[in-house]
């Protein structure tokens, strides 16, 4: 397997080593809980075996549907919120061109709905869909979430008006519960192809089910490689019970040690703009899993060097409450040289013959040094490159570490009771019967 590594900056490691040794027993016990399923939330551990243990017949059916829908779609609308869209968006945005909306390839361009209630967003989406051949995936585990339900009603009405009901039902697929929920019932009645989110897989752990795989495949990316990366990382996480052999355990141990030392915020940092949705997905995974009982690191993110010109001052000099977890990618997919300019009016000829990656890496090294000297602990997660395989590794790594970290923190990482509070108030304000 290509290596994914976790490394704590030397100066921080020196001061934390004793605490890391002490927490190791707890981290190993947390790993055992995940593997044995003997702690709170054990009815939501289906993701642990997902990359091996998935419905192969459904997966082949999904590929056939992807081929059928791709042939008639320039745009693919993914309707979902939270765990029902962030994983797909993370992988797609990491792999597609930053300019994919303007430079369309042969595969459908994925747009998102159901993650917002902004009215102008929907009028702009409908304007786009007026002129594009499109198909739709509506994704909701519960099948009752308001935001995707409203979005689906709007998009379904548009599609039916455009093509008629019969053709519209050939262009819609539903990903939802196998037996219950409003979306399940609509899909059965309208005859949409259906894909199942297993009962024992929660939304934020569902990217390796059709929730993530279907949109990722529609965007033209290789879901076999994604699953292979996740499978290989699972093997490491399942088989190794040492911090040095198992990067997920090391990451979980370090973040809990730093939390106990008084750190309140973890910033996931990357120097590649295409990883911004990795941070969004990670924020949901860790925020919803650990933010309970007034505990947990607040997940935040930074993009280098962009945010050094906005947040850099605070990180360097503001209140000392944060740590940084840097995603370091060894190789970019392509190279762009800095051209020579004889006049050198901009004074940057000293950069000629250096690749942008060298320049970016020097900026990142400089940032790490500066932040360490400013009292911000820095940890690095190193990967070879950004492709389907590595993203599969990262997905499983962060999921496994999240389960271990949550149990080490002393919470149930697999529920989300806090998410219900706003819904009750919203339903009351909207006059929903029973509220
Ligand atoms: O992780 C979770 O469980 C949540 O973020 C859900 O994914 C999100 O609330 C959407 O729920 P549903 O898929 O039921 O519409």
Coordinates of N, CA and C in Angstrom, one line a residue, residues 6-183:
X6 N 1.4 10.0 9.5 CA 1.0 11.1 10.5 C 2.3 11.4 11.3
X7 N 2.6 12.7 11.3 CA 3.9 13.1 12.0 C 3.6 14.4 12.8
X8 N 4.1 14.4 14.0 CA 3.9 15.5 14.9 C 5.3 16.3 14.8
X9 N 5.2 17.6 14.7 CA 6.4 18.4 14.6 C 7.3 18.0 15.8
X10 N 8.7 18.0 15.5 CA 9.6 17.5 16.6 C 9.5 18.2 17.9
X11 N 9.4 19.5 17.8 CA 9.4 20.3 19.1 C 8.1 20.0 19.9
X12 N 7.0 19.7 19.2 CA 5.8 19.4 19.9 C 5.8 17.9 20.4
X13 N 6.4 17.1 19.6 CA 6.5 15.7 20.0 C 7.3 15.5 21.3
X14 N 8.4 16.3 21.4 CA 9.2 16.3 22.7 C 8.3 16.6 23.9
X15 N 7.5 17.6 23.8 CA 6.7 18.0 25.0 C 5.5 17.1 25.2
X16 N 5.1 16.4 24.1 CA 3.8 15.6 24.3 C 4.1 14.1 24.5
X17 N 5.4 13.7 24.3 CA 5.6 12.3 24.2 C 5.1 11.5 25.4
X18 N 5.3 12.0 26.6 CA 4.8 11.3 27.8 C 3.3 11.2 27.8
X19 N 2.6 12.3 27.4 CA 1.1 12.3 27.4 C 0.6 11.3 26.3
X20 N 1.4 11.2 25.2 CA 1.0 10.3 24.1 C 1.1 8.9 24.6
X21 N 2.3 8.6 25.3 CA 2.4 7.2 25.9 C 1.3 6.9 26.8
X22 N 0.9 7.9 27.7 CA -0.1 7.6 28.7 C -1.5 7.4 28.1
X23 N -1.8 8.1 27.0 CA -3.2 8.0 26.4 C -3.3 6.7 25.5
X24 N -2.1 6.1 25.2 CA -2.2 5.0 24.2 C -3.1 3.9 24.7
X25 N -3.1 3.5 26.0 CA -4.0 2.5 26.4 C -5.5 2.8 26.1
X26 N -5.8 4.1 26.4 CA -7.2 4.5 26.1 C -7.6 4.4 24.6
X27 N -6.6 4.8 23.8 CA -6.8 4.8 22.3 C -7.0 3.3 21.8
X28 N -6.1 2.5 22.4 CA -6.2 1.0 22.0 C -7.6 0.4 22.4
X29 N -8.0 0.9 23.6 CA -9.3 0.4 24.1 C -10.4 0.9 23.2
X30 N -10.3 2.2 22.7 CA -11.3 2.7 21.8 C -11.3 1.9 20.5
X31 N -10.2 1.6 20.0 CA -10.1 0.8 18.8 C -10.8 -0.6 19.0
X32 N -10.6 -1.2 20.1 CA -11.3 -2.5 20.4 C -12.8 -2.3 20.4
X33 N -13.3 -1.2 21.0 CA -14.7 -0.9 21.0 C -15.3 -0.9 19.5
X34 N -14.5 -0.3 18.7 CA -14.9 -0.2 17.2 C -15.0 -1.6 16.6
X35 N -13.9 -2.4 16.9 CA -13.8 -3.7 16.3 C -14.8 -4.7 16.9
X36 N -15.0 -4.6 18.2 CA -15.9 -5.5 18.9 C -17.4 -5.1 18.9
X37 N -17.6 -3.8 18.7 CA -19.0 -3.2 18.7 C -19.6 -3.4 20.1
X38 N -18.8 -3.0 21.1 CA -19.4 -3.2 22.4 C -19.5 -1.9 23.2
X39 N -19.6 -0.8 22.5 CA -19.8 0.5 23.2 C -21.0 1.3 22.6
X40 N -21.3 2.4 23.1 CA -22.5 3.2 22.6 C -22.3 3.5 21.1
X41 N -23.4 3.4 20.4 CA -23.4 3.7 19.0 C -23.0 2.5 18.2
X42 N -23.0 1.3 18.8 CA -22.6 0.1 18.1 C -23.5 -0.4 17.0
X43 N -24.7 0.3 17.0 CA -25.6 -0.1 15.9 C -25.3 0.8 14.6
X44 N -24.3 1.6 14.7 CA -23.9 2.4 13.5 C -22.5 2.2 13.1
X45 N -22.1 0.9 13.1 CA -20.7 0.6 12.8 C -20.5 -0.1 11.4
X46 N -21.6 0.0 10.6 CA -21.6 -0.7 9.3 C -20.4 -0.2 8.4
X47 N -20.0 1.1 8.6 CA -19.0 1.7 7.8 C -17.6 1.0 8.0
X48 N -17.4 0.4 9.2 CA -16.1 -0.3 9.5 C -15.7 -1.3 8.4
X49 N -16.7 -2.1 7.9 CA -16.4 -3.1 7.0 C -16.9 -2.8 5.5
X50 N -17.4 -1.5 5.4 CA -18.0 -1.2 4.1 C -17.1 -1.4 2.8
X51 N -15.8 -1.0 2.9 CA -15.1 -1.2 1.6 C -14.9 -2.6 1.2
X52 N -15.1 -3.6 2.1 CA -15.1 -5.0 1.7 C -16.5 -5.5 1.5
X53 N -17.3 -5.1 2.5 CA -18.6 -5.8 2.7 C -19.7 -4.9 2.2
X54 N -19.8 -4.7 0.8 CA -20.9 -3.9 0.3 C -21.7 -4.8 -0.7
X55 N -22.8 -4.3 -1.1 CA -23.7 -5.1 -2.0 C -23.2 -5.0 -3.4
X56 N -22.5 -6.1 -3.8 CA -21.9 -6.1 -5.2 C -22.9 -6.0 -6.3
X57 N -24.0 -6.6 -6.1 CA -25.1 -6.6 -7.1 C -25.6 -5.2 -7.3
X58 N -25.8 -4.5 -6.2 CA -26.3 -3.1 -6.2 C -25.2 -2.2 -6.9
X59 N -23.9 -2.5 -6.6 CA -22.8 -1.7 -7.2 C -22.8 -1.8 -8.7
X60 N -23.0 -3.1 -9.2 CA -23.0 -3.2 -10.7 C -24.2 -2.5 -11.3
X61 N -25.4 -2.6 -10.6 CA -26.6 -2.0 -11.1 C -26.3 -0.4 -11.1
X62 N -25.6 0.0 -10.1 CA -25.3 1.5 -10.1 C -24.5 1.9 -11.3
X63 N -23.5 1.1 -11.6 CA -22.6 1.4 -12.8 C -23.5 1.5 -14.1
X64 N -24.4 0.5 -14.2 CA -25.3 0.5 -15.4 C -26.1 1.7 -15.4
X65 N -26.7 2.1 -14.3 CA -27.5 3.4 -14.2 C -26.7 4.6 -14.6
X66 N -25.4 4.6 -14.1 CA -24.5 5.7 -14.3 C -24.3 5.9 -15.8
X67 N -24.1 4.7 -16.5 CA -23.8 4.8 -18.0 C -25.1 5.3 -18.7
X68 N -26.2 4.8 -18.3 CA -27.5 5.1 -18.9 C -27.8 6.6 -18.7
X69 N -27.6 7.1 -17.5 CA -27.9 8.6 -17.2 C -26.9 9.5 -17.8
X70 N -25.6 9.0 -17.8 CA -24.5 9.9 -18.4 C -24.8 10.1 -19.9
X71 N -25.3 9.1 -20.6 CA -25.6 9.2 -22.0 C -26.6 10.3 -22.3
X72 N -27.5 10.6 -21.4 CA -28.5 11.7 -21.7 C -28.4 12.9 -20.8
X73 N -27.2 13.1 -20.1 CA -27.1 14.3 -19.2 C -25.9 15.0 -19.4
X74 N -26.0 16.3 -19.5 CA -24.8 17.2 -19.5 C -24.6 17.7 -18.0
X75 N -25.7 17.7 -17.3 CA -25.6 18.2 -15.9 C -26.3 17.1 -15.0
X76 N -25.7 16.9 -13.8 CA -26.3 15.9 -12.9 C -26.5 16.7 -11.6
X77 N -27.8 16.7 -11.1 CA -28.2 17.4 -9.9 C -28.2 16.4 -8.8
X78 N -27.3 16.7 -7.8 CA -27.2 15.9 -6.6 C -28.0 16.7 -5.5
X79 N -29.1 16.1 -5.0 CA -29.9 16.7 -4.0 C -29.6 16.0 -2.6
X80 N -29.1 16.7 -1.7 CA -28.8 16.2 -0.3 C -28.2 17.2 0.5
X81 N -28.1 16.9 1.8 CA -27.5 17.8 2.8 C -26.6 17.1 3.8
X82 N -25.6 17.7 4.4 CA -24.8 17.1 5.4 C -24.1 15.9 4.8
X83 N -24.2 14.8 5.5 CA -23.6 13.5 5.1 C -24.1 13.0 3.8
X84 N -25.2 13.5 3.3 CA -25.8 13.1 2.1 C -25.3 13.8 0.8
X85 N -24.3 14.7 1.0 CA -23.7 15.3 -0.2 C -22.2 15.7 0.0
X86 N -21.8 15.9 1.2 CA -20.4 16.4 1.4 C -19.3 15.5 1.0
X87 N -19.5 14.2 1.1 CA -18.5 13.2 0.8 C -18.3 13.2 -0.8
X88 N -19.4 13.2 -1.5 CA -19.4 13.2 -3.0 C -18.7 14.5 -3.4
X89 N -19.1 15.6 -2.8 CA -18.6 16.9 -3.3 C -17.1 16.9 -3.0
X90 N -16.7 16.4 -1.8 CA -15.2 16.4 -1.5 C -14.4 15.7 -2.6
X91 N -14.9 14.5 -3.0 CA -14.1 13.7 -4.0 C -14.1 14.4 -5.4
X92 N -15.3 14.8 -5.8 CA -15.5 15.4 -7.1 C -14.7 16.7 -7.2
X93 N -14.8 17.6 -6.2 CA -14.0 18.9 -6.2 C -12.5 18.6 -6.1
X94 N -12.1 17.6 -5.5 CA -10.7 17.3 -5.4 C -10.1 16.9 -6.8
X95 N -11.0 16.2 -7.6 CA -10.4 15.6 -8.8 C -10.8 16.3 -10.1
X96 N -11.9 17.1 -10.1 CA -12.2 17.7 -11.3 C -11.4 19.0 -11.5
X97 N -11.4 19.5 -12.7 CA -10.8 20.8 -13.0 C -11.4 21.9 -12.1
X98 N -10.6 22.8 -11.7 CA -11.2 24.0 -10.9 C -12.1 24.8 -11.8
X99 N -12.0 24.6 -13.1 CA -12.8 25.4 -14.0 C -13.8 24.5 -14.8
X100 N -14.2 23.4 -14.1 CA -15.0 22.4 -14.8 C -16.4 23.0 -15.2
X101 N -16.8 24.0 -14.5 CA -18.1 24.6 -14.9 C -18.0 25.3 -16.2
X102 N -16.8 25.7 -16.6 CA -16.7 26.4 -17.9 C -16.1 25.5 -19.0
X103 N -15.2 24.6 -18.5 CA -14.5 23.7 -19.5 C -15.1 22.3 -19.3
X104 N -16.3 22.1 -19.9 CA -17.0 20.8 -19.7 C -16.3 19.7 -20.4
X105 N -16.2 18.6 -19.7 CA -15.6 17.4 -20.4 C -16.7 16.6 -21.0
X106 N -16.4 15.3 -21.2 CA -17.5 14.4 -21.8 C -18.4 13.9 -20.7
X107 N -18.1 14.1 -19.4 CA -18.9 13.6 -18.3 C -19.9 14.7 -17.8
X108 N -21.0 14.3 -17.2 CA -21.9 15.3 -16.7 C -21.2 16.2 -15.7
X109 N -21.6 17.5 -15.6 CA -21.1 18.4 -14.6 C -22.1 18.3 -13.4
X110 N -21.5 18.1 -12.2 CA -22.4 17.9 -11.0 C -22.7 19.2 -10.4
X111 N -24.0 19.5 -10.2 CA -24.4 20.6 -9.4 C -25.2 20.1 -8.1
X112 N -25.3 21.0 -7.1 CA -25.8 20.5 -5.8 C -27.1 21.3 -5.5
X113 N -28.0 20.6 -4.8 CA -29.2 21.3 -4.3 C -29.6 20.5 -3.0
X114 N -30.5 21.2 -2.3 CA -31.0 20.5 -1.1 C -30.1 20.8 0.1
X115 N -29.0 21.5 -0.1 CA -28.0 21.8 1.0 C -28.2 23.3 1.4
X116 N -29.2 24.0 0.9 CA -29.5 25.3 1.2 C -30.9 25.6 1.0
X117 N -31.4 26.7 1.6 CA -32.8 27.1 1.3 C -32.8 28.5 0.7
X118 N -31.6 28.9 0.2 CA -31.5 30.3 -0.5 C -32.4 30.3 -1.7
X119 N -33.3 31.2 -1.8 CA -34.3 31.2 -2.9 C -33.6 31.5 -4.2
X120 N -32.7 32.5 -4.2 CA -32.0 32.9 -5.4 C -31.2 31.7 -6.0
X121 N -30.7 30.9 -5.1 CA -29.9 29.8 -5.6 C -30.8 28.9 -6.4
X122 N -32.0 28.7 -6.0 CA -32.9 27.8 -6.8 C -33.4 28.4 -8.1
X123 N -33.6 29.8 -8.1 CA -34.0 30.4 -9.3 C -32.9 30.3 -10.3
X124 N -31.6 30.5 -9.8 CA -30.5 30.4 -10.7 C -30.3 28.9 -11.2
X125 N -30.5 28.0 -10.3 CA -30.4 26.6 -10.8 C -31.5 26.2 -11.8
X126 N -32.7 26.7 -11.6 CA -33.8 26.4 -12.6 C -33.4 27.1 -14.0
X127 N -32.9 28.3 -13.9 CA -32.5 28.9 -15.2 C -31.5 28.1 -15.9
X128 N -30.5 27.5 -15.2 CA -29.5 26.7 -15.8 C -30.1 25.4 -16.4
X129 N -31.0 24.8 -15.6 CA -31.6 23.5 -16.0 C -32.6 23.7 -17.2
X130 N -33.1 24.9 -17.4 CA -33.9 25.2 -18.6 C -33.2 24.8 -19.9
X131 N -31.8 25.1 -19.8 CA -31.0 24.9 -21.1 C -30.1 23.7 -21.1
X132 N -30.2 22.9 -20.1 CA -29.3 21.7 -20.0 C -30.1 20.4 -20.0
X133 N -29.5 19.4 -20.6 CA -30.1 18.1 -20.4 C -29.6 17.6 -19.1
X134 N -30.5 17.2 -18.2 CA -30.0 16.8 -16.9 C -30.7 15.6 -16.3
X135 N -30.1 15.0 -15.3 CA -30.8 14.0 -14.5 C -30.4 14.3 -13.0
X136 N -31.1 13.5 -12.2 CA -31.1 13.9 -10.7 C -30.9 12.6 -9.8
X137 N -30.1 12.9 -8.8 CA -30.0 11.9 -7.7 C -30.6 12.6 -6.4
X138 N -31.6 12.1 -5.8 CA -32.1 12.6 -4.6 C -31.7 11.7 -3.4
X139 N -31.0 12.2 -2.5 CA -30.3 11.4 -1.5 C -30.7 11.9 -0.1
X140 N -31.3 11.0 0.7 CA -31.7 11.3 2.1 C -31.9 10.0 2.8
X141 N -31.1 9.8 3.8 CA -31.2 8.5 4.6 C -32.5 8.4 5.3
X142 N -32.9 9.5 6.0 CA -34.2 9.5 6.7 C -35.3 9.6 5.7
X143 N -35.0 10.3 4.6 CA -36.1 10.5 3.6 C -37.1 11.5 4.0
X144 N -36.8 12.2 5.1 CA -37.8 13.2 5.6 C -37.1 14.6 5.8
X145 N -35.8 14.8 5.5 CA -35.2 16.1 5.8 C -35.8 17.2 4.9
X146 N -36.1 18.3 5.6 CA -36.8 19.4 4.9 C -36.1 19.9 3.7
X147 N -34.8 20.3 3.8 CA -34.1 21.0 2.8 C -34.1 20.2 1.5
X148 N -33.6 18.9 1.5 CA -33.7 18.1 0.2 C -35.1 17.8 -0.3
X149 N -36.0 17.7 0.7 CA -37.4 17.5 0.2 C -38.0 18.6 -0.6
X150 N -37.7 19.9 -0.1 CA -38.2 21.0 -0.8 C -37.5 21.1 -2.1
X151 N -36.1 20.9 -2.1 CA -35.4 21.0 -3.4 C -35.9 20.0 -4.4
X152 N -36.1 18.8 -3.9 CA -36.6 17.7 -4.8 C -37.9 18.1 -5.4
X153 N -38.8 18.6 -4.6 CA -40.1 19.0 -5.2 C -40.0 20.0 -6.3
X154 N -39.1 21.0 -6.1 CA -38.9 22.0 -7.1 C -38.2 21.4 -8.4
X155 N -37.2 20.6 -8.2 CA -36.5 20.1 -9.4 C -37.4 19.0 -10.1
X156 N -38.1 18.2 -9.3 CA -38.9 17.2 -10.0 C -40.0 17.9 -10.8
X157 N -40.6 19.0 -10.3 CA -41.7 19.7 -11.1 C -41.1 20.2 -12.3
X158 N -39.8 20.7 -12.3 CA -39.2 21.3 -13.5 C -38.9 20.2 -14.5
X159 N -38.4 19.1 -14.0 CA -38.1 18.0 -14.9 C -39.3 17.4 -15.6
X160 N -40.4 17.2 -14.8 CA -41.6 16.7 -15.3 C -42.2 17.6 -16.4
X161 N -42.1 18.9 -16.1 CA -42.6 19.9 -17.1 C -41.8 19.9 -18.4
X162 N -40.5 19.7 -18.2 CA -39.6 19.7 -19.4 C -39.8 18.4 -20.2
X163 N -39.9 17.3 -19.6 CA -39.9 16.0 -20.4 C -41.1 15.2 -20.3
X164 N -42.0 15.5 -19.4 CA -43.2 14.7 -19.1 C -42.8 13.7 -18.0
X165 N -43.9 13.2 -17.3 CA -43.7 12.4 -16.1 C -42.9 11.1 -16.4
X166 N -43.2 10.4 -17.5 CA -42.6 9.1 -17.8 C -41.1 9.3 -18.0
X167 N -40.7 10.2 -18.8 CA -39.2 10.4 -19.0 C -38.5 10.9 -17.8
X168 N -39.2 11.8 -17.0 CA -38.7 12.3 -15.8 C -38.3 11.2 -14.9
X169 N -39.2 10.2 -14.8 CA -38.9 9.1 -13.9 C -37.8 8.2 -14.3
X170 N -37.4 8.3 -15.6 CA -36.2 7.6 -16.2 C -34.9 8.4 -15.8
X171 N -35.1 9.7 -15.4 CA -33.9 10.5 -15.1 C -33.7 10.8 -13.7
X172 N -34.4 10.1 -12.8 CA -34.3 10.4 -11.4 C -33.9 9.0 -10.7
X173 N -32.9 9.1 -9.8 CA -32.6 7.9 -9.0 C -32.7 8.4 -7.5
X174 N -33.1 7.5 -6.6 CA -33.2 7.8 -5.2 C -32.2 7.0 -4.4
X175 N -31.6 7.6 -3.4 CA -30.7 6.9 -2.5 C -31.3 7.1 -1.1
X176 N -31.8 6.1 -0.5 CA -32.5 6.3 0.8 C -32.6 5.0 1.6
X177 N -33.4 5.0 2.6 CA -33.6 3.8 3.4 C -34.3 2.7 2.6
X178 N -34.0 1.4 3.0 CA -34.5 0.3 2.2 C -36.0 0.1 2.4
X179 N -36.6 0.6 3.5 CA -38.0 0.3 3.8 C -38.9 1.5 4.1
X180 N -38.3 2.5 4.7 CA -39.2 3.6 5.2 C -38.8 5.0 4.8
X181 N -39.7 6.0 5.1 CA -39.4 7.4 4.8 C -40.2 7.9 3.6
X182 N -40.4 9.2 3.6 CA -41.2 9.7 2.5 C -40.5 9.5 1.2
X183 N -39.2 9.7 1.1 CA -38.5 9.5 -0.1 C -38.6 8.1 -0.6

